[in-house]
XYZ file of C-alpha atoms in Angstrom:
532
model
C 13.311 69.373 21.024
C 15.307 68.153 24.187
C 18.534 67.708 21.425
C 18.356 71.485 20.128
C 17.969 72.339 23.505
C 20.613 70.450 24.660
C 23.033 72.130 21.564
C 22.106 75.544 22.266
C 23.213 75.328 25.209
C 26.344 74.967 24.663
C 26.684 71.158 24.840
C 27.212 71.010 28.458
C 23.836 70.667 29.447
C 22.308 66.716 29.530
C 19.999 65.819 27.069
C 16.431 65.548 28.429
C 15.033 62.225 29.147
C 11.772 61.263 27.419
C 9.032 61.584 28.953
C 8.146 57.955 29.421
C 11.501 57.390 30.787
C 11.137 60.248 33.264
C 7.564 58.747 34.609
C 9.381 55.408 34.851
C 12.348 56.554 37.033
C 9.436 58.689 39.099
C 8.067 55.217 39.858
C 10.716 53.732 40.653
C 11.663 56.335 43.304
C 8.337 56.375 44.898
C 8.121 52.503 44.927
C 11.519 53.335 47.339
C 10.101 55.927 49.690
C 6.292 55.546 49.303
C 4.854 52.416 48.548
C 7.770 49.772 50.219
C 8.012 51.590 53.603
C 4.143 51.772 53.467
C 3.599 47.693 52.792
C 6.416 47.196 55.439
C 4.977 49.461 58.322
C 1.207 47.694 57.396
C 2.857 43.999 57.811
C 4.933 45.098 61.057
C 1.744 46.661 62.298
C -0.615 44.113 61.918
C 1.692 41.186 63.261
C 1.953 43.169 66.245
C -2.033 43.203 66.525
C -1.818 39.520 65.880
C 0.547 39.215 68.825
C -1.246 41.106 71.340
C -4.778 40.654 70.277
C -5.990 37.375 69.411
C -8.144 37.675 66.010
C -11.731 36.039 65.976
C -13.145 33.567 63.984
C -14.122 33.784 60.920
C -17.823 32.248 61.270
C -18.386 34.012 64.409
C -20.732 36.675 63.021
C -20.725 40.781 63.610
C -21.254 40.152 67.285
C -17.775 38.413 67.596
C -16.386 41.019 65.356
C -17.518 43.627 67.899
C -16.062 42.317 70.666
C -12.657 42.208 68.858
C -12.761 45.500 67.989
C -13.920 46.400 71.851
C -10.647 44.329 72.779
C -8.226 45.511 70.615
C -9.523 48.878 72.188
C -9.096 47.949 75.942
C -5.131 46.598 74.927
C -4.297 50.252 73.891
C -3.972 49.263 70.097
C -6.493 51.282 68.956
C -4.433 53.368 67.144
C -2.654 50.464 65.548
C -5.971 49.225 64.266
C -6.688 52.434 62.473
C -3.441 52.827 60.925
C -3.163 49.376 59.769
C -6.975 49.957 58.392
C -5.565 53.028 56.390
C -2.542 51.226 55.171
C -5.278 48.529 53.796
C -7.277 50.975 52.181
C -4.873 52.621 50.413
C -2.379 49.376 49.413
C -4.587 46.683 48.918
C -6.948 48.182 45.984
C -8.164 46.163 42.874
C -6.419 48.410 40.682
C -2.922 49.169 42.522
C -2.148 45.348 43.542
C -2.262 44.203 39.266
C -0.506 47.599 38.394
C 2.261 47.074 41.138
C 3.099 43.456 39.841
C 2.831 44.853 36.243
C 5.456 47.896 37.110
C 7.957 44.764 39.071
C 8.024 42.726 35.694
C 8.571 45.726 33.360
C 11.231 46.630 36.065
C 12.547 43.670 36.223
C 12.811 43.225 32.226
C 14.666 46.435 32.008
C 17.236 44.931 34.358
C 17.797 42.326 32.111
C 17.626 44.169 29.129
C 20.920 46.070 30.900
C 22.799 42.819 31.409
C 22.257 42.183 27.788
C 25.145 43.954 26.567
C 28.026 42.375 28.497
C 30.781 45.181 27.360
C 28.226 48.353 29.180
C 26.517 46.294 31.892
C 29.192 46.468 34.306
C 28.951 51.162 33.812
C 25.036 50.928 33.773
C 24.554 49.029 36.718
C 27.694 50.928 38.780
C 25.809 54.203 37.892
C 22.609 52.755 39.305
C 21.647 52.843 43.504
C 20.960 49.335 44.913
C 17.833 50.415 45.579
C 16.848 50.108 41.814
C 17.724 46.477 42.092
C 16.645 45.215 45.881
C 13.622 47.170 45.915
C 11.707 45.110 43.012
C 12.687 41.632 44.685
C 11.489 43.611 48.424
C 8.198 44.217 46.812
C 7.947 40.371 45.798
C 8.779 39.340 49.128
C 6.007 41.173 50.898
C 3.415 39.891 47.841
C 4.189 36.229 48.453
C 3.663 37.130 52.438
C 0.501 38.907 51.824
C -0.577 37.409 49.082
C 0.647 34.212 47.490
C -2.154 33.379 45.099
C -2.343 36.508 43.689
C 1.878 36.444 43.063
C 0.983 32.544 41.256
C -1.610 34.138 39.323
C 0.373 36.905 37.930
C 1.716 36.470 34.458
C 5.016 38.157 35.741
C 5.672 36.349 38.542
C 7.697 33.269 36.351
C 9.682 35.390 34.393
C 10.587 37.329 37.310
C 11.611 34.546 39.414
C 13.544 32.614 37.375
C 15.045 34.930 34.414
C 15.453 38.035 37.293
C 15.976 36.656 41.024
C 17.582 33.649 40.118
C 20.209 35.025 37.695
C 20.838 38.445 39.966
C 22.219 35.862 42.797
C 25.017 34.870 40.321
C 25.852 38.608 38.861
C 28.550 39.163 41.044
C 30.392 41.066 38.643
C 27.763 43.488 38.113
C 26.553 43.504 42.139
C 29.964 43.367 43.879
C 28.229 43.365 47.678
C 26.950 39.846 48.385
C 24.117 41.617 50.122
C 22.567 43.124 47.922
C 22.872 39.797 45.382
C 20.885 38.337 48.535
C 18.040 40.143 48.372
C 17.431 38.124 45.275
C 17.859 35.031 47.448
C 15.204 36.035 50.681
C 13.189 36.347 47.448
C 13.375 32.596 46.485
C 13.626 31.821 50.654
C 10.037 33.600 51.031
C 9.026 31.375 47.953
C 9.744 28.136 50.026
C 8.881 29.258 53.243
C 5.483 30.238 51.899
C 5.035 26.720 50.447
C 6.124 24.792 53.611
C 3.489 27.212 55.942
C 0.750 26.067 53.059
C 2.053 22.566 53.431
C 1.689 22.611 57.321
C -1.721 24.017 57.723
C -2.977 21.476 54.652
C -1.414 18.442 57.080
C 0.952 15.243 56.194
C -0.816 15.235 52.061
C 1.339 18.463 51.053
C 4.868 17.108 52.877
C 7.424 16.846 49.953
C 5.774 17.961 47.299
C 6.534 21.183 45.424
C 4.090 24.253 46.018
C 2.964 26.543 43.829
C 5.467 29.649 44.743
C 8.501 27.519 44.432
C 6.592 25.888 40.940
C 7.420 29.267 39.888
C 11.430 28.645 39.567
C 11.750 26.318 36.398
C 13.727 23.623 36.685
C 16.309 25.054 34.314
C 16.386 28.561 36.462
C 17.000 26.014 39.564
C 19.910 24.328 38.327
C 21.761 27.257 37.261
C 21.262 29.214 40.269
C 22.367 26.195 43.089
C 26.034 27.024 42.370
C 25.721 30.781 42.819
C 23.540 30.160 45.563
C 26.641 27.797 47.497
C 29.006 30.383 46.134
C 27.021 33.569 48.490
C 26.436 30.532 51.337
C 30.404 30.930 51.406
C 30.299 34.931 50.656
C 28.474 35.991 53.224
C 30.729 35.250 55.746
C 33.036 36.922 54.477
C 32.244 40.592 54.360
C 30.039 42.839 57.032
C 27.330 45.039 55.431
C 28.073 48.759 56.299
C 24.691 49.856 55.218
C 22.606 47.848 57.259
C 22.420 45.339 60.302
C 22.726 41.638 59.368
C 23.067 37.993 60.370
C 25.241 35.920 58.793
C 24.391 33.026 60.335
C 20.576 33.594 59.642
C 21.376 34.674 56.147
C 23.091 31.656 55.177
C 20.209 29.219 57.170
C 17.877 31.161 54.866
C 20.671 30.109 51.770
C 20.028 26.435 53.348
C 16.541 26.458 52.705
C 16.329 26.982 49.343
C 18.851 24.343 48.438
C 17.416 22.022 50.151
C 14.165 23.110 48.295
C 15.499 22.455 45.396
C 17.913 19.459 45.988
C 13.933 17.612 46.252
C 14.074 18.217 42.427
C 15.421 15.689 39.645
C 17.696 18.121 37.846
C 19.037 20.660 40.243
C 20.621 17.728 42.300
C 21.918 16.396 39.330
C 23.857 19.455 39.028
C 24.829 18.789 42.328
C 26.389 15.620 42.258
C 27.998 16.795 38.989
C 29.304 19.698 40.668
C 30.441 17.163 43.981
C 32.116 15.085 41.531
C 34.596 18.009 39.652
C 35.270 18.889 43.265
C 37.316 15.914 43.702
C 39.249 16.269 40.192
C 43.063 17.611 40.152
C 42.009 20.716 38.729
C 39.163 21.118 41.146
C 36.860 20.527 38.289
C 36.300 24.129 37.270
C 33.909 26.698 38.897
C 31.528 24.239 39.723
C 33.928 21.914 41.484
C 35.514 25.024 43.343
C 32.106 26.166 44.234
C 30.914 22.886 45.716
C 34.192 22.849 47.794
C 34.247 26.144 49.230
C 30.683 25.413 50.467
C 31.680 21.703 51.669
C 34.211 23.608 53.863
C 32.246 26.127 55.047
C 29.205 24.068 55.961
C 31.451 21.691 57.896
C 33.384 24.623 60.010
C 29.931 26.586 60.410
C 28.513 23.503 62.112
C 31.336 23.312 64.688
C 30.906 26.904 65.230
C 27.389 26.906 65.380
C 26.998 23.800 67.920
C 29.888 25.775 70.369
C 27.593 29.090 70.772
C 24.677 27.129 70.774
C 25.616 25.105 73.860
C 26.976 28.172 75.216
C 24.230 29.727 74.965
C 22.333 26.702 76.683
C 24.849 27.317 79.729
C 23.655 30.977 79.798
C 20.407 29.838 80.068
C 20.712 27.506 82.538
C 22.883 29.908 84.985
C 19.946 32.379 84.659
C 17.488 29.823 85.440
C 19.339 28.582 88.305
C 19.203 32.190 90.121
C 15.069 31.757 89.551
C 12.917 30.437 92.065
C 10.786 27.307 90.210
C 7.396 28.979 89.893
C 9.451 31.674 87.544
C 11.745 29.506 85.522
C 8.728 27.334 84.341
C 7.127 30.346 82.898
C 4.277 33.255 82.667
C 1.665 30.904 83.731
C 3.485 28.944 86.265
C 4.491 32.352 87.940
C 0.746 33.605 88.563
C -0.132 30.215 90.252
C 0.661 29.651 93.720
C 4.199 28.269 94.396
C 4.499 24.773 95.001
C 6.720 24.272 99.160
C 9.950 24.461 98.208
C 11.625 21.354 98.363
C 14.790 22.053 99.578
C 16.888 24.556 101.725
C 18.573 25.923 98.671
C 14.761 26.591 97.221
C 13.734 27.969 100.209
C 16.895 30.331 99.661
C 16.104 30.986 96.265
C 12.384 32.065 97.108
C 13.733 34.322 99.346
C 16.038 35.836 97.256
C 13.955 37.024 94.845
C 10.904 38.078 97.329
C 13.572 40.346 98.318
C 14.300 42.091 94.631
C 12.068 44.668 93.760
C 9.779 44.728 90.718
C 12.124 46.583 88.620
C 14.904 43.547 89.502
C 12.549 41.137 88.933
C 11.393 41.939 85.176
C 15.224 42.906 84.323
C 16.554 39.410 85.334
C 13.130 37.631 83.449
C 14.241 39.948 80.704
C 17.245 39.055 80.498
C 16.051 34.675 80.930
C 14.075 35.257 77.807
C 16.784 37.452 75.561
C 19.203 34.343 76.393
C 16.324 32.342 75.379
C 15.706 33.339 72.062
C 19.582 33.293 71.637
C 19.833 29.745 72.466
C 16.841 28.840 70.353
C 18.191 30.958 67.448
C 22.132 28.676 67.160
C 20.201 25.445 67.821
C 17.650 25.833 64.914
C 21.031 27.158 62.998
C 22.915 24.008 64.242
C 20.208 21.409 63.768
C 20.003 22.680 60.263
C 23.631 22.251 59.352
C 23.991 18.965 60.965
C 20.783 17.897 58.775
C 22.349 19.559 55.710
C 25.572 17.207 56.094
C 23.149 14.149 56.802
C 21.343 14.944 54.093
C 23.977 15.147 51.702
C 26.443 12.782 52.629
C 23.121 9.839 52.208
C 24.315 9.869 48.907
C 27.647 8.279 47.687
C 28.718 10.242 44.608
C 28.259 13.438 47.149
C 29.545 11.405 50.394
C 32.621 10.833 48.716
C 33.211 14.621 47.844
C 33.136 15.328 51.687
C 34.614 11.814 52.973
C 37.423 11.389 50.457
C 39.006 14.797 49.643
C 41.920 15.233 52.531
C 41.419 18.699 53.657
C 37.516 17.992 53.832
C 37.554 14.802 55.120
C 39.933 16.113 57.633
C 38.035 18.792 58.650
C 34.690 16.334 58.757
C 36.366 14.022 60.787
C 37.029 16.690 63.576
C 33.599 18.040 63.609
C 32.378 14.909 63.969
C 34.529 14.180 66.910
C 34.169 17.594 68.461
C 30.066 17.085 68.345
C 30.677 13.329 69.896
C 32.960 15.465 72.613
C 30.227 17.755 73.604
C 27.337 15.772 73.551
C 29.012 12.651 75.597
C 30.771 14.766 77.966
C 28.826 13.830 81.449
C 30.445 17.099 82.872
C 29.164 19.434 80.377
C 25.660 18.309 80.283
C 25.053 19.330 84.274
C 25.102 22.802 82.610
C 22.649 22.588 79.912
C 20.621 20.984 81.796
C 17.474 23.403 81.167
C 13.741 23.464 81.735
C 11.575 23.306 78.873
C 14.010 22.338 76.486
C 11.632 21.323 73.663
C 10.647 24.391 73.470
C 14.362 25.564 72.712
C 14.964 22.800 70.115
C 16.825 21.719 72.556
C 17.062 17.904 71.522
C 20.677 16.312 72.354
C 19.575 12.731 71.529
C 18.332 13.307 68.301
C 21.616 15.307 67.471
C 23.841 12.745 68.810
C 21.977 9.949 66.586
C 22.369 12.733 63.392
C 26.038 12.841 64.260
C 26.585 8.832 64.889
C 24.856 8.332 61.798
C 26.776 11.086 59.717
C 29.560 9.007 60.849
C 27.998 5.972 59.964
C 27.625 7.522 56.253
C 31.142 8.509 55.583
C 32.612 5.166 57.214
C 30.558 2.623 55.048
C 30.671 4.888 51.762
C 34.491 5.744 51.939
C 36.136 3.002 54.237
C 39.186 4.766 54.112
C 37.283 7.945 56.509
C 38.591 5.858 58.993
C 41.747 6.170 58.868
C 41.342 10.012 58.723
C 38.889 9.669 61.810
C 41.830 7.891 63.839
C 44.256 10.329 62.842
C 42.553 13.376 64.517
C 44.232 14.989 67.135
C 41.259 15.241 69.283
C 40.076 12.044 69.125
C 39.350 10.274 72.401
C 39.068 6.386 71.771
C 36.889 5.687 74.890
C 34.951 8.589 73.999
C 33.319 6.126 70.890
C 32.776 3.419 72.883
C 30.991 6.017 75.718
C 28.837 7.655 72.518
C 27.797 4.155 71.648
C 26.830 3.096 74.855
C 24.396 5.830 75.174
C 22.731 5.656 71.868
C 22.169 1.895 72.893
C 20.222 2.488 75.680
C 19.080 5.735 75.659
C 18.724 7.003 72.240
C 16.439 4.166 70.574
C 13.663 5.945 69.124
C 16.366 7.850 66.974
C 18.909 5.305 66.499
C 17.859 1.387 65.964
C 20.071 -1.494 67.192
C 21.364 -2.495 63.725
C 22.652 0.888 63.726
C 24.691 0.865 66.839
C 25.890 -2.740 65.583
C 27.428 -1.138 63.074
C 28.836 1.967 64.989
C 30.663 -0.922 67.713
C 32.300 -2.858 64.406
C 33.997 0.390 63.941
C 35.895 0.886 66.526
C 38.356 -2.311 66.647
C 39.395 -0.032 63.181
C 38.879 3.073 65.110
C 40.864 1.310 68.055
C 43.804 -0.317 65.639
C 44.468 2.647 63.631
C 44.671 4.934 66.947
C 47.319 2.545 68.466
C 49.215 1.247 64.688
C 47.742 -2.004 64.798
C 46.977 -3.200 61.022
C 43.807 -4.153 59.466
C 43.330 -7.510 56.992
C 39.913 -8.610 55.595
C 39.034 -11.865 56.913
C 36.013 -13.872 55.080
C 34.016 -10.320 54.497
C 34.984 -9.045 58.201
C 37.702 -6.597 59.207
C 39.884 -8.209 62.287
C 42.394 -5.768 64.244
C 45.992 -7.753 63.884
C 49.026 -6.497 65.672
C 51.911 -5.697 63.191
């Protein structure tokens, strides 16, 4: 009928969809602007309860159920508490939860069935909003949040994971913006992060081992998605999403923590080191070898980046804190108990100071403590993460070698590590990071100087010749080696034994010789500086 229609009319007029196809597109538009924004306002809602209003225990009967609700009313959330009760109601049914899942893998399998024919993908998908696509991986993101055993128990999930997510983080052809091919990716982040939240509450017996929402990439879909996955890593930084705020440097930490997910699995760090390997070929070894190399590059700039705004940051910090009085800067608590006597003129000066500022001063400057805070916090966890990353990888030799021996990347390794050496040894700098609390900013410079002495450690003993390309580096400071050793000898321990700073000292006679064109022969197993 829609055909004749469609010819009468003078063939002008687009032929009517069936009807079937019309309900599904309905679905898919109210999914967008009824059922996502609902799930997300619920989640934002209820975390904010969580926040505000601690939540009682689960044995403790109706009585301790009353006095929650009687103290969620006193902190003004009562109105949260009813909405998020609505939201419940209506999203969290025993007939809407299956039927959602069930609409995400039918979805999801007419995605794929669009990619099937290569030659008409490329139209179908340009004529589609990137709604169609992000909004099916958003949906799977809030069901492993709220509800990871349900997600493991769905027959969907698998096939949605690893034939959908994993392959959409690749399409780049058919999703130009890198953003959008993300959403796939906080899809497989949520997986792990999930897992590793399970793993902490269970204790130590969970560490390591694979959890049931990242069980639900196969090991085939995790190999073939590690080299898209270093290919966006590099992508991301590249381009600035227009259509919404975003983080590069939190997208690609997010990036990080699937691969090193999945680089705990036999096969997909195969593919790695295969993929390490080509890198160093003449040819570059092919996509995989130019994949691996862009995001050896990348991970080793980010890092120096990364460590500069953190400790700036830290400075930040530590100037605010320095205008503060003591019974502020060590926190909420600390500033409704009594001040300890100051201790000094300058404290005395400082107390007085801010007894002076008025309320409104006050909560502006604590304001603006806290927003550096969370700033400082944020590039450290990024930091720490790349520096572990490089660690990580560069344990192995096959992989080691791809960073250590290539000249642009061992070059570029080489100053990062001598830039972190810099501004962890430098006496000078630390009197400004010097911060209180600094645990609870991940604020741990011994532990990173032992990561970078023994990331140095890793690329000296696996490719001998790394020292040569340490000693070349413009901004190499000889007695700054000798300084960083000294310091991990006698203050840094617990994170760095003494073999290991025996075998940082036999480095730098070679360190030493190169720097001043002294040669190097091999004597009886050892290495002995001779002048030429």
């Amino acid at each position: 009928g829609g055909d004749g229609e469609a010819e009468g009319g003078g063939g002008d007029a687009e032929a009517e969809l069936h009807f079937v196809t019309e309900c599904f597109f309905l679905c898919l538009r109210a999914l967008h602007v009824g059922v996502l924004p609902a799930m997300r306002r619920c989640e934002r809602l209820l975390l904010e309860l969580q926040r505000k209003v601690r939540a009682p225990h689960p044995e403790g009967g109706a009585a301790a159920f009353d006095a929650h609700l009687h103290a969620i009313k006193e902190a003004g959330q009562g109105k949260a508490q009813a909405a998020v009760l609505a939201y419940r109601l209506l999203l969290d049914g025993p007939r809407l939860q299956p039927l959602l899942l069930r609409f995400c893998g039918l979805a999801g399998a007419w995605l794929e069935h669009l990619c099937a024919d290569s030659a008409a993908a490329a139209d179908a998908c340009a004529a589609l909003p990137a709604s169609t696509l992000t909004d099916v991986f958003a949906l799977l993101v809030l069901f492993a949040r709220k509800d990871p055993q349900a997600l493991v128990a769905s027959e969907v999930a698998a096939p949605l994971v690893s034939r959908c997510a994993c392959r959409w983080v690749g399409r780049q052809a058919l999703a130009s913006s890198p953003f959008v091919r993300f959403t796939a990716a906080e899809l497989l982040e949520t997986l792990v992060q999930m897992d590793e939240h399970a793993a902490r509450l269970a204790g130590s017996r969970l560490r390591g081992v694979a959890g049931p929402l990242v069980g639900l990439i196969d090991a085939e879909a995790a190999s073939e998605v590690q080299l898209p996955l270093l290919s966006l890593y590099v992508e991301l930084g590249l381009h600035t999403n227009a259509a919404a705020v975003s983080d590069k440097n939190g997208d690609r930490f997010r990036i990080m923590s699937v691969l090193r997910a999945l680089w705990q699995q036999p096969q997909p760090w195969r593919a790695l080191q295969a993929a390490a390997a080509a890198s160093l070929e003449p040819g570059g070894g092919g996509d995989g070898g130019a994949a691996f190399g862009e995001f050896a590059e990348t991970l080793v700039k980010e890092a120096v980046f990364l460590l500069a705004d953190a400790l700036g940051r830290l400075a930040d910090v530590h100037t605010r804190q320095e205008e503060m009085p003591a019974s502020v800067r060590r926190g909420d608590k600390a500033a409704s108990l009594p001040a300890p006597p100051p201790a000094s003129a300058a404290d005395k000066e400082k107390e007085a100071a801010w007894a002076a500022l008025s309320g409104k001063e006050r909560q502006a400057r604590e304001a603006r403590l806290e927003q550096c805070r969370r700033t400082a916090k944020g590039f450290l966890q990024l930091a720490r993460s790349s520096l572990a990353a490089l660690l990580f990888l560069t344990d192995e030799a096959g992989v080691c070698s791809a960073f250590a021996s290539h000249p642009s990347r061992a070059s570029k390794l080489a100053a990062m590590l001598v830039e972190f050496l810099r501004k962890l040894c430098d006496v000078k700098a630390r009197e400004g990071l010097r911060v209180d609390q600094p645990d609870k900013l991940g604020w741990h410079p011994k532990k990173m100087l032992s990561d970078t002495a023994q990331l140095l450690l890793h690329a000296a003993s696996r490719v001998p010749a790394f020292v040569q390309t340490l000693a070349a580096c413009d901004n190499l400071d000889v007695p700054l080696l000798h300084t960083a050793a000294d310091i991990l000898e006698h203050k840094c321990k617990d994170h760095f034994p003494p073999l290991e700073v025996q075998a940082l000292r036999r480095l730098l006679p070679r360190g030493v010789g190169a720097r001043l064109g002294l040669r190097e022969e091999p004597v009886c197993g050892a290495v002995d500086v001779v002048p030429v």
